[in-house]
Amino acid sequence: MIDHIIRLQDTINKYNNNNNNGYTVGVFIDFQSAFDMIWRTGLLIKLKILGITGNIFNFTKNFLTDRSIPVKVGSAFSQKYTLDNGTAQGSIISPLLFLTMINDLPDSPFCIRLVGVLWFQMQSYMLLHRNLLLNVLNFYMW
């Protein structure tokens, strides 16, 4: 997230140093428990739409299917629980699967979009306000 803040600060400085006298708004979105909440069926559908088939698709499907974990409290372990959603934490493929899942976030010509960050720069406060509301609504509906 610190990279996004630095990039936003740089954009604000460039915008303000050119005497544009405009407005800048940033919206930071926290994907709480992002890897834990990935909808597996939806991810597999998105992979097929992206043209990922064959061994890579089958590997990913097997990677996501029938995952179970025990819970450790102190030195005791619970029985294993089957996970319905999410990807394996600590796995090297999980960040890539998460990025694939959010690859189709709504886009806008008025908005710079990074993972979990929307920001807007405009001369008109009213236009900025309108575009901010529309883009946050689009993100919510996504």
PDB file of C-alpha atoms in Angstrom:
ATOM      1  CA  MET A   1       0.000   0.000   0.000  1.00  0.00           C
ATOM      2  CA  ILE A   2       2.926   2.357   0.607  1.00  0.00           C
ATOM      3  CA  ASP A   3       3.732   2.286  -3.130  1.00  0.00           C
ATOM      4  CA  HIS A   4       0.224   3.580  -3.864  1.00  0.00           C
ATOM      5  CA  ILE A   5       0.600   6.393  -1.359  1.00  0.00           C
ATOM      6  CA  ILE A   6       3.938   7.468  -2.873  1.00  0.00           C
ATOM      7  CA  ARG A   7       2.475   7.311  -6.385  1.00  0.00           C
ATOM      8  CA  LEU A   8      -0.548   9.343  -5.281  1.00  0.00           C
ATOM      9  CA  GLN A   9       1.718  11.943  -3.625  1.00  0.00           C
ATOM     10  CA  ASP A  10       3.798  12.177  -6.803  1.00  0.00           C
ATOM     11  CA  THR A  11       0.674  12.654  -8.914  1.00  0.00           C
ATOM     12  CA  ILE A  12      -0.627  15.353  -6.573  1.00  0.00           C
ATOM     13  CA  ASN A  13       2.719  17.174  -6.706  1.00  0.00           C
ATOM     14  CA  LYS A  14       2.839  17.056 -10.512  1.00  0.00           C
ATOM     15  CA  TYR A  15      -0.748  18.266 -10.737  1.00  0.00           C
ATOM     16  CA  ASN A  16      -0.234  21.112  -8.268  1.00  0.00           C
ATOM     17  CA  ASN A  17       3.173  22.186  -9.639  1.00  0.00           C
ATOM     18  CA  ASN A  18       1.618  22.851 -13.044  1.00  0.00           C
ATOM     19  CA  ASN A  19      -0.673  25.502 -11.511  1.00  0.00           C
ATOM     20  CA  ASN A  20      -3.761  23.526 -12.479  1.00  0.00           C
ATOM     21  CA  ASN A  21      -5.595  24.567  -9.303  1.00  0.00           C
ATOM     22  CA  GLY A  22      -7.603  21.367  -9.454  1.00  0.00           C
ATOM     23  CA  TYR A  23      -8.720  18.772  -6.963  1.00  0.00           C
ATOM     24  CA  THR A  24      -7.358  15.316  -6.182  1.00  0.00           C
ATOM     25  CA  VAL A  25      -9.237  12.580  -4.330  1.00  0.00           C
ATOM     26  CA  GLY A  26      -7.932   9.128  -3.433  1.00  0.00           C
ATOM     27  CA  VAL A  27     -10.019   6.138  -2.367  1.00  0.00           C
ATOM     28  CA  PHE A  28      -8.120   3.264  -0.777  1.00  0.00           C
ATOM     29  CA  ILE A  29      -9.942  -0.072  -0.676  1.00  0.00           C
ATOM     30  CA  ASP A  30      -8.947  -2.746   1.809  1.00  0.00           C
ATOM     31  CA  PHE A  31      -9.535  -6.234   0.442  1.00  0.00           C
ATOM     32  CA  GLN A  32      -9.923  -7.741   3.900  1.00  0.00           C
ATOM     33  CA  SER A  33      -9.082 -11.443   3.913  1.00  0.00           C
ATOM     34  CA  ALA A  34      -8.641 -11.231   0.153  1.00  0.00           C
ATOM     35  CA  PHE A  35      -7.163 -14.675  -0.393  1.00  0.00           C
ATOM     36  CA  ASP A  36      -9.599 -16.287   2.053  1.00  0.00           C
ATOM     37  CA  MET A  37     -12.674 -14.937   0.295  1.00  0.00           C
ATOM     38  CA  ILE A  38     -11.949 -15.690  -3.376  1.00  0.00           C
ATOM     39  CA  TRP A  39     -14.976 -17.316  -4.984  1.00  0.00           C
ATOM     40  CA  ARG A  40     -13.388 -20.404  -6.514  1.00  0.00           C
ATOM     41  CA  THR A  41     -16.064 -21.165  -9.105  1.00  0.00           C
ATOM     42  CA  GLY A  42     -15.982 -17.554 -10.290  1.00  0.00           C
ATOM     43  CA  LEU A  43     -12.195 -17.681 -10.524  1.00  0.00           C
ATOM     44  CA  LEU A  44     -12.324 -20.824 -12.662  1.00  0.00           C
ATOM     45  CA  ILE A  45     -14.918 -19.180 -14.926  1.00  0.00           C
ATOM     46  CA  LYS A  46     -12.661 -16.129 -15.311  1.00  0.00           C
ATOM     47  CA  LEU A  47      -9.687 -18.340 -16.159  1.00  0.00           C
ATOM     48  CA  LYS A  48     -11.684 -20.018 -18.941  1.00  0.00           C
ATOM     49  CA  ILE A  49     -12.823 -16.621 -20.255  1.00  0.00           C
ATOM     50  CA  LEU A  50      -9.156 -15.580 -20.349  1.00  0.00           C
ATOM     51  CA  GLY A  51      -8.419 -18.652 -22.460  1.00  0.00           C
ATOM     52  CA  ILE A  52      -6.585 -20.623 -19.789  1.00  0.00           C
ATOM     53  CA  THR A  53      -7.294 -24.298 -20.443  1.00  0.00           C
ATOM     54  CA  GLY A  54      -5.542 -27.635 -20.453  1.00  0.00           C
ATOM     55  CA  ASN A  55      -2.938 -28.563 -17.861  1.00  0.00           C
ATOM     56  CA  ILE A  56      -2.712 -25.080 -16.329  1.00  0.00           C
ATOM     57  CA  PHE A  57      -6.489 -24.918 -15.832  1.00  0.00           C
ATOM     58  CA  ASN A  58      -6.590 -28.462 -14.428  1.00  0.00           C
ATOM     59  CA  PHE A  59      -3.683 -27.744 -12.065  1.00  0.00           C
ATOM     60  CA  THR A  60      -5.427 -24.614 -10.782  1.00  0.00           C
ATOM     61  CA  LYS A  61      -8.738 -26.439 -10.367  1.00  0.00           C
ATOM     62  CA  ASN A  62      -7.028 -29.244  -8.430  1.00  0.00           C
ATOM     63  CA  PHE A  63      -5.131 -26.675  -6.359  1.00  0.00           C
ATOM     64  CA  LEU A  64      -8.434 -25.055  -5.326  1.00  0.00           C
ATOM     65  CA  THR A  65     -10.479 -28.250  -4.831  1.00  0.00           C
ATOM     66  CA  ASP A  66     -10.949 -30.110  -1.542  1.00  0.00           C
ATOM     67  CA  ARG A  67      -8.639 -27.918   0.523  1.00  0.00           C
ATOM     68  CA  SER A  68      -8.833 -28.504   4.256  1.00  0.00           C
ATOM     69  CA  ILE A  69      -7.119 -27.092   7.317  1.00  0.00           C
ATOM     70  CA  PRO A  70      -6.916 -27.871  11.022  1.00  0.00           C
ATOM     71  CA  VAL A  71      -7.059 -25.070  13.576  1.00  0.00           C
ATOM     72  CA  LYS A  72      -4.319 -24.959  16.209  1.00  0.00           C
ATOM     73  CA  VAL A  73      -5.045 -23.565  19.669  1.00  0.00           C
ATOM     74  CA  GLY A  74      -2.069 -23.783  21.973  1.00  0.00           C
ATOM     75  CA  SER A  75      -0.609 -27.207  21.294  1.00  0.00           C
ATOM     76  CA  ALA A  76      -3.914 -28.850  20.319  1.00  0.00           C
ATOM     77  CA  PHE A  77      -5.238 -29.273  16.772  1.00  0.00           C
ATOM     78  CA  SER A  78      -8.898 -29.405  15.806  1.00  0.00           C
ATOM     79  CA  GLN A  79     -10.387 -31.749  13.272  1.00  0.00           C
ATOM     80  CA  LYS A  80      -9.838 -30.705   9.661  1.00  0.00           C
ATOM     81  CA  TYR A  81     -12.295 -28.274   8.081  1.00  0.00           C
ATOM     82  CA  THR A  82     -12.957 -28.188   4.359  1.00  0.00           C
ATOM     83  CA  LEU A  83     -12.603 -24.704   2.889  1.00  0.00           C
ATOM     84  CA  ASP A  84     -15.362 -23.527   0.571  1.00  0.00           C
ATOM     85  CA  ASN A  85     -13.646 -20.337  -0.622  1.00  0.00           C
ATOM     86  CA  GLY A  86     -10.201 -18.891  -0.938  1.00  0.00           C
ATOM     87  CA  THR A  87      -6.738 -19.967  -1.898  1.00  0.00           C
ATOM     88  CA  ALA A  88      -3.886 -21.337   0.151  1.00  0.00           C
ATOM     89  CA  GLN A  89      -2.126 -18.685   2.209  1.00  0.00           C
ATOM     90  CA  GLY A  90       1.597 -18.622   1.650  1.00  0.00           C
ATOM     91  CA  SER A  91       1.321 -20.297  -1.733  1.00  0.00           C
ATOM     92  CA  ILE A  92       3.250 -18.690  -4.569  1.00  0.00           C
ATOM     93  CA  ILE A  93       0.261 -18.960  -6.925  1.00  0.00           C
ATOM     94  CA  SER A  94      -2.321 -17.330  -4.601  1.00  0.00           C
ATOM     95  CA  PRO A  95      -1.374 -13.682  -5.370  1.00  0.00           C
ATOM     96  CA  LEU A  96      -1.623 -14.399  -9.104  1.00  0.00           C
ATOM     97  CA  LEU A  97      -5.045 -15.997  -8.658  1.00  0.00           C
ATOM     98  CA  PHE A  98      -6.203 -12.997  -6.607  1.00  0.00           C
ATOM     99  CA  LEU A  99      -5.023 -10.573  -9.312  1.00  0.00           C
ATOM    100  CA  THR A 100      -6.814 -12.681 -11.928  1.00  0.00           C
ATOM    101  CA  MET A 101      -9.975 -12.500  -9.836  1.00  0.00           C
ATOM    102  CA  ILE A 102      -9.937  -8.697  -9.657  1.00  0.00           C
ATOM    103  CA  ASN A 103      -8.621  -8.143 -13.180  1.00  0.00           C
ATOM    104  CA  ASP A 104     -12.055  -7.050 -14.385  1.00  0.00           C
ATOM    105  CA  LEU A 105     -12.611  -4.274 -11.860  1.00  0.00           C
ATOM    106  CA  PRO A 106     -14.605  -1.469 -13.480  1.00  0.00           C
ATOM    107  CA  ASP A 107     -12.497   1.025 -15.427  1.00  0.00           C
ATOM    108  CA  SER A 108     -13.130   4.687 -16.036  1.00  0.00           C
ATOM    109  CA  PRO A 109     -11.458   7.343 -18.196  1.00  0.00           C
ATOM    110  CA  PHE A 110     -11.657   9.727 -15.220  1.00  0.00           C
ATOM    111  CA  CYS A 111     -10.002   7.421 -12.720  1.00  0.00           C
ATOM    112  CA  ILE A 112      -6.508   6.027 -12.209  1.00  0.00           C
ATOM    113  CA  ARG A 113      -7.030   2.483 -10.948  1.00  0.00           C
ATOM    114  CA  LEU A 114      -4.514   0.359  -9.090  1.00  0.00           C
ATOM    115  CA  VAL A 115      -5.194  -2.697  -6.975  1.00  0.00           C
ATOM    116  CA  GLY A 116      -7.343  -1.356  -4.170  1.00  0.00           C
ATOM    117  CA  VAL A 117      -6.837   2.319  -5.046  1.00  0.00           C
ATOM    118  CA  LEU A 118      -8.924   4.761  -7.064  1.00  0.00           C
ATOM    119  CA  TRP A 119      -7.895   8.361  -7.541  1.00  0.00           C
ATOM    120  CA  PHE A 120      -9.233  11.247  -9.485  1.00  0.00           C
ATOM    121  CA  GLN A 121      -7.940  14.657 -10.562  1.00  0.00           C
ATOM    122  CA  MET A 122     -10.161  17.310 -12.082  1.00  0.00           C
ATOM    123  CA  GLN A 123     -10.540  21.058 -12.353  1.00  0.00           C
ATOM    124  CA  SER A 124     -14.194  21.073 -11.350  1.00  0.00           C
ATOM    125  CA  TYR A 125     -15.166  20.023  -7.839  1.00  0.00           C
ATOM    126  CA  MET A 126     -18.681  19.085  -8.993  1.00  0.00           C
ATOM    127  CA  LEU A 127     -17.357  16.922 -11.843  1.00  0.00           C
ATOM    128  CA  LEU A 128     -14.871  15.299  -9.475  1.00  0.00           C
ATOM    129  CA  HIS A 129     -17.624  14.579  -6.948  1.00  0.00           C
ATOM    130  CA  ARG A 130     -19.887  13.067  -9.630  1.00  0.00           C
ATOM    131  CA  ASN A 131     -17.147  10.829 -11.058  1.00  0.00           C
ATOM    132  CA  LEU A 132     -16.031   9.757  -7.613  1.00  0.00           C
ATOM    133  CA  LEU A 133     -19.554   8.642  -6.696  1.00  0.00           C
ATOM    134  CA  LEU A 134     -20.069   6.832 -10.011  1.00  0.00           C
ATOM    135  CA  ASN A 135     -16.770   4.972  -9.782  1.00  0.00           C
ATOM    136  CA  VAL A 136     -17.225   3.942  -6.175  1.00  0.00           C
ATOM    137  CA  LEU A 137     -20.743   2.747  -7.048  1.00  0.00           C
ATOM    138  CA  ASN A 138     -19.366   0.767 -10.024  1.00  0.00           C
ATOM    139  CA  PHE A 139     -16.754  -0.775  -7.742  1.00  0.00           C
ATOM    140  CA  TYR A 140     -19.436  -1.666  -5.182  1.00  0.00           C
ATOM    141  CA  MET A 141     -21.670  -3.233  -7.883  1.00  0.00           C
ATOM    142  CA  TRP A 142     -18.731  -5.229  -9.271  1.00  0.00           C
TER     143      TRP A 142
END
